[in-house]
Amino acid sequence: DIRCQQVIPYVMTEDVIRDGMKPRGIANQSQVSCHLTCALQMLIHVTPLLRDVLIEFWRCNENGSGYLIEMGNFFANAIKEDQEALDPSIIYDSIEEVISINSNELGDAVLALRRIVKAIRRDFAEMDLISDLMEDLFDGMLVQEIVGIKDNAQRIKSSARRLTFPLALAGNFSSLEEALRHATINPIHPIKSYKWGETGNYTESEVHTIELLSCSDKSTIVNGWTTFKRLRLQRVPQFLFLHLQRFSMVDGCMKQTNEIMDVPLSLDISPYCDLLSANESSMYYLCGAILHVLDLKEEEGEENGHYVSIALAEDTWYFIDDEKVVSLENKEEKMLELLSGRTFNFAHLDNYRFTTVLATYCCHDKKYLNDEFFNKLRREFVRKNTQDNDEKPITLWDETLVGRRLRVRWSKGKFYSGIISKYDETTGKHTIEYDDGDIREYKLSKKTIAWE
């Protein structure tokens, strides 16, 4: 994919990942924490780049504390070759304290995912390398248009804004593509009470989108104008998280708006984009989803609900329900039935309604961080640790120092600057690459040095 090579040139290899193995389940210890288990499964299997950044952060700070370090440790355990369900207790307390998501209370899986990603971005904001990566993964640009139609005139008021994470779409359509089309191309729900001034920051022209008139609600006409809001994708991220709003408040209770909604395995976004360069691919591919599950044998209510997830690990789809992980290999048709809500039975769930509330698409096959990026990442983590711990004495002269800058005293008391590029565990020596090009090996504990 040419676009991926240009936008993210550092994600090419898969040397540290075991995504080809069966995913591990996550224990639902409180019996109401399924919203958190699904959010974590999305981060583990759908966005491996972000997962691996957190794992590397933990490796560089194993003796530290904080929810980012604990999350990195948790993710490292998640990709180990072990089929025992993961114990999430090591991170739930921190998540509750820092992000205000309580694992002992009912919650929304999509909201939990959004808040976790937002917190990670906030706490890595000062690290340019990770900020750039997060921008490539999640950020896009939208053009929001207010469109007014009156007789033979059309007015458009445009404003650009960042693509929200996740992008919310109305769930009362028969397919995801239809929901996306009505949000971007042909909106059918007018804005009530919108008033156009005689002059303003808008353009006026002859009507070209006649189909809007046939869909308009005449009771919403204000001063002869029928007004709609529509979105146009201007720049798209690697991952497109689509929040399908399938529930609405009816008589004080949350009710499902539509029982059947088809979710495709691939999505061509070109009809919904203003511009796509020759180097950009318009094809996105499903890589994960979160489903709301309703037990039809019980009365519908706030507590009669559960979340499960579906994730792609290498070439195999998996259905993940807390501790239980079921392979969907050679069951693609069944998976599509689950996503659309056309089936009521799967695995251990009998007579349940499945409703997709989040569908995640990637613009290419999932990529992985290579050694070059990891080396830059380690240096940035070490540099941050050095700034945070300038007063802390060095007690371990090992590989944890790789990436740190220092000055080494030579003869006649003169210091020369360089960077620690390597550690040899056999000899106990570090390799120093000096700024003037010279390369030397030392036992640093026996040298006079100053950290930069």
C-alpha positions as a Python dict, from the first residue, in 0.01 Angstrom:
ca = {
    (1, 'D'): (0, 0, 0),
    (2, 'I'): (173, 315, -124),
    (3, 'R'): (-12, 541, 118),
    (4, 'C'): (113, 347, 418),
    (5, 'Q'): (472, 359, 297),
    (6, 'Q'): (451, 736, 270),
    (7, 'V'): (257, 816, 586),
    (8, 'I'): (414, 564, 824),
    (9, 'P'): (746, 438, 685),
    (10, 'Y'): (848, 285, 1016),
    (11, 'V'): (584, 11, 1040),
    (12, 'M'): (705, -276, 828),
    (13, 'T'): (807, -577, 1034),
    (14, 'E'): (648, -824, 1273),
    (15, 'D'): (947, -950, 1467),
    (16, 'V'): (810, -904, 1819),
    (17, 'I'): (442, -989, 1772),
    (18, 'R'): (252, -1311, 1823),
    (19, 'D'): (-81, -1200, 1674),
    (20, 'G'): (-106, -1525, 1480),
    (21, 'M'): (-184, -1708, 1804),
    (22, 'K'): (-524, -1731, 1966),
    (23, 'P'): (-607, -1417, 2168),
    (24, 'R'): (-632, -1447, 2544),
    (25, 'G'): (-957, -1375, 2724),
    (26, 'I'): (-984, -1121, 3005),
    (27, 'A'): (-1153, -1215, 3331),
    (28, 'N'): (-1476, -1030, 3410),
    (29, 'Q'): (-1412, -1028, 3782),
    (30, 'S'): (-1697, -801, 3888),
    (31, 'Q'): (-1942, -953, 3635),
    (32, 'V'): (-2013, -599, 3509),
    (33, 'S'): (-1673, -503, 3364),
    (34, 'C'): (-1738, -631, 3011),
    (35, 'H'): (-1724, -271, 2882),
    (36, 'L'): (-1360, -250, 2994),
    (37, 'T'): (-1260, -597, 2871),
    (38, 'C'): (-1390, -511, 2522),
    (39, 'A'): (-1211, -175, 2516),
    (40, 'L'): (-883, -345, 2615),
    (41, 'Q'): (-925, -621, 2353),
    (42, 'M'): (-962, -349, 2087),
    (43, 'L'): (-632, -192, 2196),
    (44, 'I'): (-454, -529, 2213),
    (45, 'H'): (-561, -674, 1879),
    (46, 'V'): (-699, -393, 1662),
    (47, 'T'): (-428, -128, 1717),
    (48, 'P'): (-106, -328, 1769),
    (49, 'L'): (113, -22, 1709),
    (50, 'L'): (-26, 160, 2011),
    (51, 'R'): (-13, -160, 2215),
    (52, 'D'): (356, -208, 2137),
    (53, 'V'): (441, 151, 2227),
    (54, 'L'): (293, 92, 2572),
    (55, 'I'): (479, -239, 2606),
    (56, 'E'): (807, -64, 2524),
    (57, 'F'): (726, 213, 2771),
    (58, 'W'): (679, -51, 3041),
    (59, 'R'): (1008, -223, 2947),
    (60, 'C'): (1192, 106, 2985),
    (61, 'N'): (1022, 175, 3320),
    (62, 'E'): (979, -168, 3480),
    (63, 'N'): (1054, -32, 3825),
    (64, 'G'): (819, 261, 3780),
    (65, 'S'): (450, 302, 3853),
    (66, 'G'): (145, 456, 3689),
    (67, 'Y'): (-138, 337, 3469),
    (68, 'L'): (63, 361, 3143),
    (69, 'I'): (334, 132, 3282),
    (70, 'E'): (77, -108, 3425),
    (71, 'M'): (-111, -111, 3095),
    (72, 'G'): (212, -186, 2907),
    (73, 'N'): (280, -476, 3145),
    (74, 'F'): (-76, -602, 3093),
    (75, 'F'): (-42, -584, 2714),
    (76, 'A'): (293, -768, 2730),
    (77, 'N'): (120, -1053, 2914),
    (78, 'A'): (-166, -1044, 2662),
    (79, 'I'): (63, -1141, 2373),
    (80, 'K'): (236, -1425, 2558),
    (81, 'E'): (172, -1779, 2440),
    (82, 'D'): (-67, -1866, 2721),
    (83, 'Q'): (-437, -1945, 2694),
    (84, 'E'): (-524, -1870, 3056),
    (85, 'A'): (-752, -1568, 3091),
    (86, 'L'): (-576, -1245, 3186),
    (87, 'D'): (-622, -1096, 3532),
    (88, 'P'): (-700, -724, 3476),
    (89, 'S'): (-692, -625, 3842),
    (90, 'I'): (-339, -482, 3804),
    (91, 'I'): (-471, -202, 3584),
    (92, 'Y'): (-834, -150, 3686),
    (93, 'D'): (-752, 50, 4000),
    (94, 'S'): (-526, 284, 3802),
    (95, 'I'): (-782, 321, 3523),
    (96, 'E'): (-1047, 414, 3778),
    (97, 'E'): (-818, 664, 3951),
    (98, 'V'): (-680, 833, 3638),
    (99, 'I'): (-955, 790, 3379),
    (100, 'S'): (-1260, 758, 3608),
    (101, 'I'): (-1385, 430, 3461),
    (102, 'N'): (-1516, 200, 3732),
    (103, 'S'): (-1485, -173, 3663),
    (104, 'N'): (-1743, -246, 3935),
    (105, 'E'): (-2020, -49, 3767),
    (106, 'L'): (-2210, -89, 3441),
    (107, 'G'): (-2054, 108, 3160),
    (108, 'D'): (-2040, 184, 2788),
    (109, 'A'): (-1766, -3, 2598),
    (110, 'V'): (-1730, 261, 2324),
    (111, 'L'): (-1707, 543, 2580),
    (112, 'A'): (-1448, 343, 2779),
    (113, 'L'): (-1232, 298, 2468),
    (114, 'R'): (-1258, 667, 2378),
    (115, 'R'): (-1159, 780, 2727),
    (116, 'I'): (-863, 541, 2749),
    (117, 'V'): (-722, 654, 2413),
    (118, 'K'): (-778, 1020, 2507),
    (119, 'A'): (-586, 971, 2834),
    (120, 'I'): (-295, 797, 2658),
    (121, 'R'): (-271, 1080, 2406),
    (122, 'R'): (-279, 1339, 2682),
    (123, 'D'): (-1, 1175, 2883),
    (124, 'F'): (224, 1123, 2580),
    (125, 'A'): (153, 1470, 2437),
    (126, 'E'): (505, 1602, 2506),
    (127, 'M'): (671, 1312, 2320),
    (128, 'D'): (671, 1409, 1952),
    (129, 'L'): (742, 1059, 1821),
    (130, 'I'): (434, 911, 1989),
    (131, 'S'): (218, 1217, 1918),
    (132, 'D'): (296, 1181, 1548),
    (133, 'L'): (215, 809, 1560),
    (134, 'M'): (-118, 873, 1735),
    (135, 'E'): (-203, 1136, 1476),
    (136, 'D'): (-138, 888, 1195),
    (137, 'L'): (-346, 620, 1368),
    (138, 'F'): (-652, 814, 1478),
    (139, 'D'): (-665, 1169, 1341),
    (140, 'G'): (-846, 1281, 1032),
    (141, 'M'): (-1007, 1602, 915),
    (142, 'L'): (-1372, 1670, 845),
    (143, 'V'): (-1548, 1948, 661),
    (144, 'Q'): (-1880, 2016, 828),
    (145, 'E'): (-2133, 2174, 596),
    (146, 'I'): (-2456, 2349, 684),
    (147, 'V'): (-2664, 2320, 366),
    (148, 'G'): (-2975, 2530, 308),
    (149, 'I'): (-3221, 2485, 20),
    (150, 'K'): (-3491, 2728, -90),
    (151, 'D'): (-3661, 2707, -428),
    (152, 'N'): (-3375, 2717, -677),
    (153, 'A'): (-3108, 2838, -437),
    (154, 'Q'): (-2860, 2653, -225),
    (155, 'R'): (-2645, 2795, 56),
    (156, 'I'): (-2346, 2620, 208),
    (157, 'K'): (-2157, 2723, 520),
    (158, 'S'): (-1841, 2517, 572),
    (159, 'S'): (-1601, 2471, 863),
    (160, 'A'): (-1310, 2229, 905),
    (161, 'R'): (-1257, 2032, 1224),
    (162, 'R'): (-1077, 1725, 1349),
    (163, 'L'): (-1238, 1388, 1290),
    (164, 'T'): (-1384, 1278, 1622),
    (165, 'F'): (-1276, 949, 1777),
    (166, 'P'): (-1485, 750, 1723),
    (167, 'L'): (-1697, 896, 1442),
    (168, 'A'): (-2063, 870, 1544),
    (169, 'L'): (-2315, 752, 1284),
    (170, 'A'): (-2691, 716, 1313),
    (171, 'G'): (-2784, 352, 1365),
    (172, 'N'): (-3134, 356, 1215),
    (173, 'F'): (-3026, 236, 871),
    (174, 'S'): (-3012, -107, 713),
    (175, 'S'): (-2635, -95, 652),
    (176, 'L'): (-2324, 84, 771),
    (177, 'E'): (-2263, 222, 420),
    (178, 'E'): (-2611, 374, 417),
    (179, 'A'): (-2547, 540, 754),
    (180, 'L'): (-2217, 680, 625),
    (181, 'R'): (-2379, 800, 302),
    (182, 'H'): (-2654, 987, 484),
    (183, 'A'): (-2400, 1151, 713),
    (184, 'T'): (-2179, 1269, 427),
    (185, 'I'): (-2361, 1281, 92),
    (186, 'N'): (-2737, 1285, 128),
    (187, 'P'): (-2856, 1386, 477),
    (188, 'I'): (-3224, 1322, 540),
    (189, 'H'): (-3275, 1480, 884),
    (190, 'P'): (-3320, 1861, 869),
    (191, 'I'): (-3189, 2095, 1138),
    (192, 'K'): (-3484, 2246, 1320),
    (193, 'S'): (-3515, 2624, 1373),
    (194, 'Y'): (-3197, 2714, 1180),
    (195, 'K'): (-3216, 3073, 1053),
    (196, 'W'): (-3013, 3205, 759),
    (197, 'G'): (-2923, 3572, 753),
    (198, 'E'): (-2946, 3786, 442),
    (199, 'T'): (-2567, 3796, 444),
    (200, 'G'): (-2311, 3579, 614),
    (201, 'N'): (-2012, 3352, 582),
    (202, 'Y'): (-2166, 3120, 325),
    (203, 'T'): (-2172, 3059, -49),
    (204, 'E'): (-2490, 3063, -255),
    (205, 'S'): (-2548, 2886, -582),
    (206, 'E'): (-2797, 2701, -797),
    (207, 'V'): (-2924, 2378, -643),
    (208, 'H'): (-2738, 2066, -756),
    (209, 'T'): (-2841, 1831, -476),
    (210, 'I'): (-3208, 1801, -567),
    (211, 'E'): (-3244, 1474, -373),
    (212, 'L'): (-3232, 1673, -48),
    (213, 'L'): (-3568, 1831, -126),
    (214, 'S'): (-3745, 1500, -171),
    (215, 'C'): (-3630, 1389, 175),
    (216, 'S'): (-3698, 1712, 363),
    (217, 'D'): (-3952, 1749, 641),
    (218, 'K'): (-4169, 2047, 540),
    (219, 'S'): (-4245, 2131, 903),
    (220, 'T'): (-3880, 2226, 955),
    (221, 'I'): (-3879, 2500, 688),
    (222, 'V'): (-3774, 2836, 837),
    (223, 'N'): (-3825, 3149, 624),
    (224, 'G'): (-3850, 2924, 321),
    (225, 'W'): (-3521, 2745, 392),
    (226, 'T'): (-3479, 2376, 468),
    (227, 'T'): (-3141, 2320, 634),
    (228, 'F'): (-2930, 2009, 679),
    (229, 'K'): (-2591, 1924, 828),
    (230, 'R'): (-2355, 1693, 645),
    (231, 'L'): (-1993, 1586, 682),
    (232, 'R'): (-1719, 1533, 429),
    (233, 'L'): (-1402, 1340, 506),
    (234, 'Q'): (-1102, 1548, 404),
    (235, 'R'): (-814, 1349, 553),
    (236, 'V'): (-851, 996, 683),
    (237, 'P'): (-645, 818, 952),
    (238, 'Q'): (-510, 464, 938),
    (239, 'F'): (-790, 340, 1161),
    (240, 'L'): (-1150, 445, 1113),
    (241, 'F'): (-1353, 385, 1430),
    (242, 'L'): (-1725, 407, 1353),
    (243, 'H'): (-1963, 435, 1648),
    (244, 'L'): (-2302, 306, 1538),
    (245, 'Q'): (-2562, 470, 1760),
    (246, 'R'): (-2808, 182, 1777),
    (247, 'F'): (-2993, 286, 2093),
    (248, 'S'): (-3208, 585, 2183),
    (249, 'M'): (-3410, 695, 2485),
    (250, 'V'): (-3778, 603, 2456),
    (251, 'D'): (-4013, 666, 2749),
    (252, 'G'): (-3719, 683, 2987),
    (253, 'C'): (-3564, 354, 2867),
    (254, 'M'): (-3287, 278, 2620),
    (255, 'K'): (-3435, 105, 2316),
    (256, 'Q'): (-3265, -39, 2011),
    (257, 'T'): (-3332, 177, 1702),
    (258, 'N'): (-3285, -94, 1441),
    (259, 'E'): (-3253, -468, 1479),
    (260, 'I'): (-3074, -541, 1150),
    (261, 'M'): (-2777, -341, 1019),
    (262, 'D'): (-2528, -496, 777),
    (263, 'V'): (-2159, -437, 850),
    (264, 'P'): (-1927, -503, 552),
    (265, 'L'): (-1584, -664, 565),
    (266, 'S'): (-1445, -393, 334),
    (267, 'L'): (-1536, -29, 290),
    (268, 'D'): (-1457, 201, -3),
    (269, 'I'): (-1444, 553, 145),
    (270, 'S'): (-1389, 739, -183),
    (271, 'P'): (-1758, 845, -215),
    (272, 'Y'): (-1739, 1012, 126),
    (273, 'C'): (-1410, 1199, 77),
    (274, 'D'): (-1348, 1536, -83),
    (275, 'L'): (-998, 1455, -203),
    (276, 'L'): (-787, 1143, -235),
    (277, 'S'): (-444, 1175, -390),
    (278, 'A'): (-308, 919, -633),
    (279, 'N'): (-100, 773, -350),
    (280, 'E'): (-392, 721, -113),
    (281, 'S'): (-588, 399, -95),
    (282, 'S'): (-964, 435, -54),
    (283, 'M'): (-1017, 77, 66),
    (284, 'Y'): (-1055, 6, 436),
    (285, 'Y'): (-1087, -340, 588),
    (286, 'L'): (-1269, -451, 901),
    (287, 'C'): (-1026, -543, 1180),
    (288, 'G'): (-1245, -544, 1492),
    (289, 'A'): (-1587, -473, 1638),
    (290, 'I'): (-1771, -439, 1968),
    (291, 'L'): (-2120, -587, 1995),
    (292, 'H'): (-2393, -532, 2251),
    (293, 'V'): (-2565, -858, 2347),
    (294, 'L'): (-2919, -879, 2483),
    (295, 'D'): (-3062, -1192, 2645),
    (296, 'L'): (-3406, -1234, 2485),
    (297, 'K'): (-3510, -1475, 2760),
    (298, 'E'): (-3505, -1188, 3012),
    (299, 'E'): (-3696, -863, 3028),
    (300, 'E'): (-3532, -573, 2847),
    (301, 'G'): (-3380, -329, 3094),
    (302, 'E'): (-3068, -142, 3194),
    (303, 'E'): (-2901, -448, 3350),
    (304, 'N'): (-2999, -691, 3073),
    (305, 'G'): (-2705, -620, 2848),
    (306, 'H'): (-2353, -738, 2784),
    (307, 'Y'): (-2060, -651, 2556),
    (308, 'V'): (-1851, -889, 2344),
    (309, 'S'): (-1585, -820, 2083),
    (310, 'I'): (-1468, -962, 1753),
    (311, 'A'): (-1104, -922, 1654),
    (312, 'L'): (-879, -1030, 1368),
    (313, 'A'): (-554, -1199, 1470),
    (314, 'E'): (-346, -1251, 1155),
    (315, 'D'): (-590, -1421, 915),
    (316, 'T'): (-833, -1560, 1172),
    (317, 'W'): (-1133, -1393, 1331),
    (318, 'Y'): (-1210, -1454, 1697),
    (319, 'F'): (-1523, -1401, 1904),
    (320, 'I'): (-1421, -1284, 2253),
    (321, 'D'): (-1663, -1291, 2546),
    (322, 'D'): (-1462, -1200, 2856),
    (323, 'E'): (-1270, -1523, 2943),
    (324, 'K'): (-1411, -1720, 2648),
    (325, 'V'): (-1240, -1703, 2307),
    (326, 'V'): (-1397, -1882, 2010),
    (327, 'S'): (-1235, -1914, 1668),
    (328, 'L'): (-1439, -1797, 1369),
    (329, 'E'): (-1206, -1965, 1120),
    (330, 'N'): (-1401, -2070, 809),
    (331, 'K'): (-1711, -1909, 964),
    (332, 'E'): (-1708, -1576, 785),
    (333, 'E'): (-2075, -1602, 692),
    (334, 'K'): (-2166, -1666, 1056),
    (335, 'M'): (-1955, -1369, 1165),
    (336, 'L'): (-2140, -1139, 923),
    (337, 'E'): (-2468, -1265, 1066),
    (338, 'L'): (-2344, -1179, 1415),
    (339, 'L'): (-2236, -830, 1308),
    (340, 'S'): (-2566, -759, 1134),
    (341, 'G'): (-2787, -904, 1407),
    (342, 'R'): (-2935, -1170, 1178),
    (343, 'T'): (-2859, -1458, 1414),
    (344, 'F'): (-2967, -1519, 1773),
    (345, 'N'): (-2741, -1811, 1860),
    (346, 'F'): (-2366, -1848, 1872),
    (347, 'A'): (-2136, -2068, 2079),
    (348, 'H'): (-2254, -2053, 2443),
    (349, 'L'): (-2506, -1773, 2375),
    (350, 'D'): (-2852, -1906, 2295),
    (351, 'N'): (-3145, -1677, 2205),
    (352, 'Y'): (-2953, -1350, 2222),
    (353, 'R'): (-2976, -1036, 2009),
    (354, 'F'): (-2639, -913, 1875),
    (355, 'T'): (-2602, -544, 1794),
    (356, 'T'): (-2281, -395, 1653),
    (357, 'V'): (-2205, -66, 1828),
    (358, 'L'): (-1846, -12, 1707),
    (359, 'A'): (-1690, -117, 1378),
    (360, 'T'): (-1318, -51, 1324),
    (361, 'Y'): (-1160, -41, 980),
    (362, 'C'): (-792, -21, 883),
    (363, 'C'): (-663, 117, 554),
    (364, 'H'): (-428, -178, 508),
    (365, 'D'): (-322, -504, 666),
    (366, 'K'): (-207, -433, 1021),
    (367, 'K'): (158, -325, 1036),
    (368, 'Y'): (410, -347, 1315),
    (369, 'L'): (686, -132, 1457),
    (370, 'N'): (1033, -207, 1325),
    (371, 'D'): (1368, -192, 1503),
    (372, 'E'): (1452, 157, 1378),
    (373, 'F'): (1138, 302, 1530),
    (374, 'F'): (1185, 105, 1853),
    (375, 'N'): (1539, 242, 1889),
    (376, 'K'): (1410, 599, 1849),
    (377, 'L'): (1131, 522, 2092),
    (378, 'R'): (1370, 387, 2356),
    (379, 'R'): (1589, 695, 2326),
    (380, 'E'): (1288, 919, 2376),
    (381, 'F'): (1170, 720, 2678),
    (382, 'V'): (1521, 722, 2828),
    (383, 'R'): (1556, 1094, 2763),
    (384, 'K'): (1224, 1155, 2940),
    (385, 'N'): (1331, 936, 3233),
    (386, 'T'): (1661, 1125, 3254),
    (387, 'Q'): (1477, 1456, 3275),
    (388, 'D'): (1244, 1316, 3542),
    (389, 'N'): (1520, 1152, 3745),
    (390, 'D'): (1827, 1375, 3712),
    (391, 'E'): (1906, 1335, 4079),
    (392, 'K'): (1867, 958, 4082),
    (393, 'P'): (2204, 770, 4098),
    (394, 'I'): (2280, 492, 3851),
    (395, 'T'): (2274, 151, 4019),
    (396, 'L'): (2249, -81, 3718),
    (397, 'W'): (2506, -46, 3441),
    (398, 'D'): (2318, -254, 3185),
    (399, 'E'): (2106, -233, 2866),
    (400, 'T'): (1865, 14, 3028),
    (401, 'L'): (2121, 287, 2959),
    (402, 'V'): (2109, 235, 2580),
    (403, 'G'): (1987, 552, 2414),
    (404, 'R'): (2112, 795, 2680),
    (405, 'R'): (2337, 1084, 2587),
    (406, 'L'): (2646, 1153, 2795),
    (407, 'R'): (2988, 1319, 2806),
    (408, 'V'): (3295, 1102, 2875),
    (409, 'R'): (3613, 1247, 3025),
    (410, 'W'): (3929, 1173, 2825),
    (411, 'S'): (4292, 1252, 2900),
    (412, 'K'): (4378, 1606, 3012),
    (413, 'G'): (4030, 1631, 3161),
    (414, 'K'): (3847, 1707, 2837),
    (415, 'F'): (3491, 1575, 2792),
    (416, 'Y'): (3350, 1446, 2461),
    (417, 'S'): (2978, 1399, 2389),
    (418, 'G'): (2809, 1091, 2244),
    (419, 'I'): (2526, 840, 2280),
    (420, 'I'): (2516, 487, 2422),
    (421, 'S'): (2419, 270, 2125),
    (422, 'K'): (2472, -85, 2251),
    (423, 'Y'): (2537, -304, 2555),
    (424, 'D'): (2730, -633, 2553),
    (425, 'E'): (2600, -853, 2833),
    (426, 'T'): (2898, -1089, 2802),
    (427, 'T'): (3168, -824, 2854),
    (428, 'G'): (2959, -576, 3052),
    (429, 'K'): (3070, -300, 2814),
    (430, 'H'): (2867, -24, 2652),
    (431, 'T'): (2932, 107, 2301),
    (432, 'I'): (2958, 486, 2276),
    (433, 'E'): (2906, 657, 1942),
    (434, 'Y'): (3071, 997, 1974),
    (435, 'D'): (2935, 1301, 1793),
    (436, 'D'): (3263, 1329, 1596),
    (437, 'G'): (3214, 976, 1454),
    (438, 'D'): (3448, 787, 1686),
    (439, 'I'): (3315, 461, 1839),
    (440, 'R'): (3450, 314, 2164),
    (441, 'E'): (3357, 44, 2415),
    (442, 'Y'): (3383, 97, 2792),
    (443, 'K'): (3283, -37, 3127),
    (444, 'L'): (3101, 282, 3215),
    (445, 'S'): (3116, 219, 3589),
    (446, 'K'): (3491, 278, 3568),
    (447, 'K'): (3470, 597, 3360),
    (448, 'T'): (3411, 959, 3461),
    (449, 'I'): (3093, 1066, 3283),
    (450, 'A'): (2829, 1337, 3290),
    (451, 'W'): (2474, 1282, 3163),
    (452, 'E'): (2326, 1521, 2909),
}
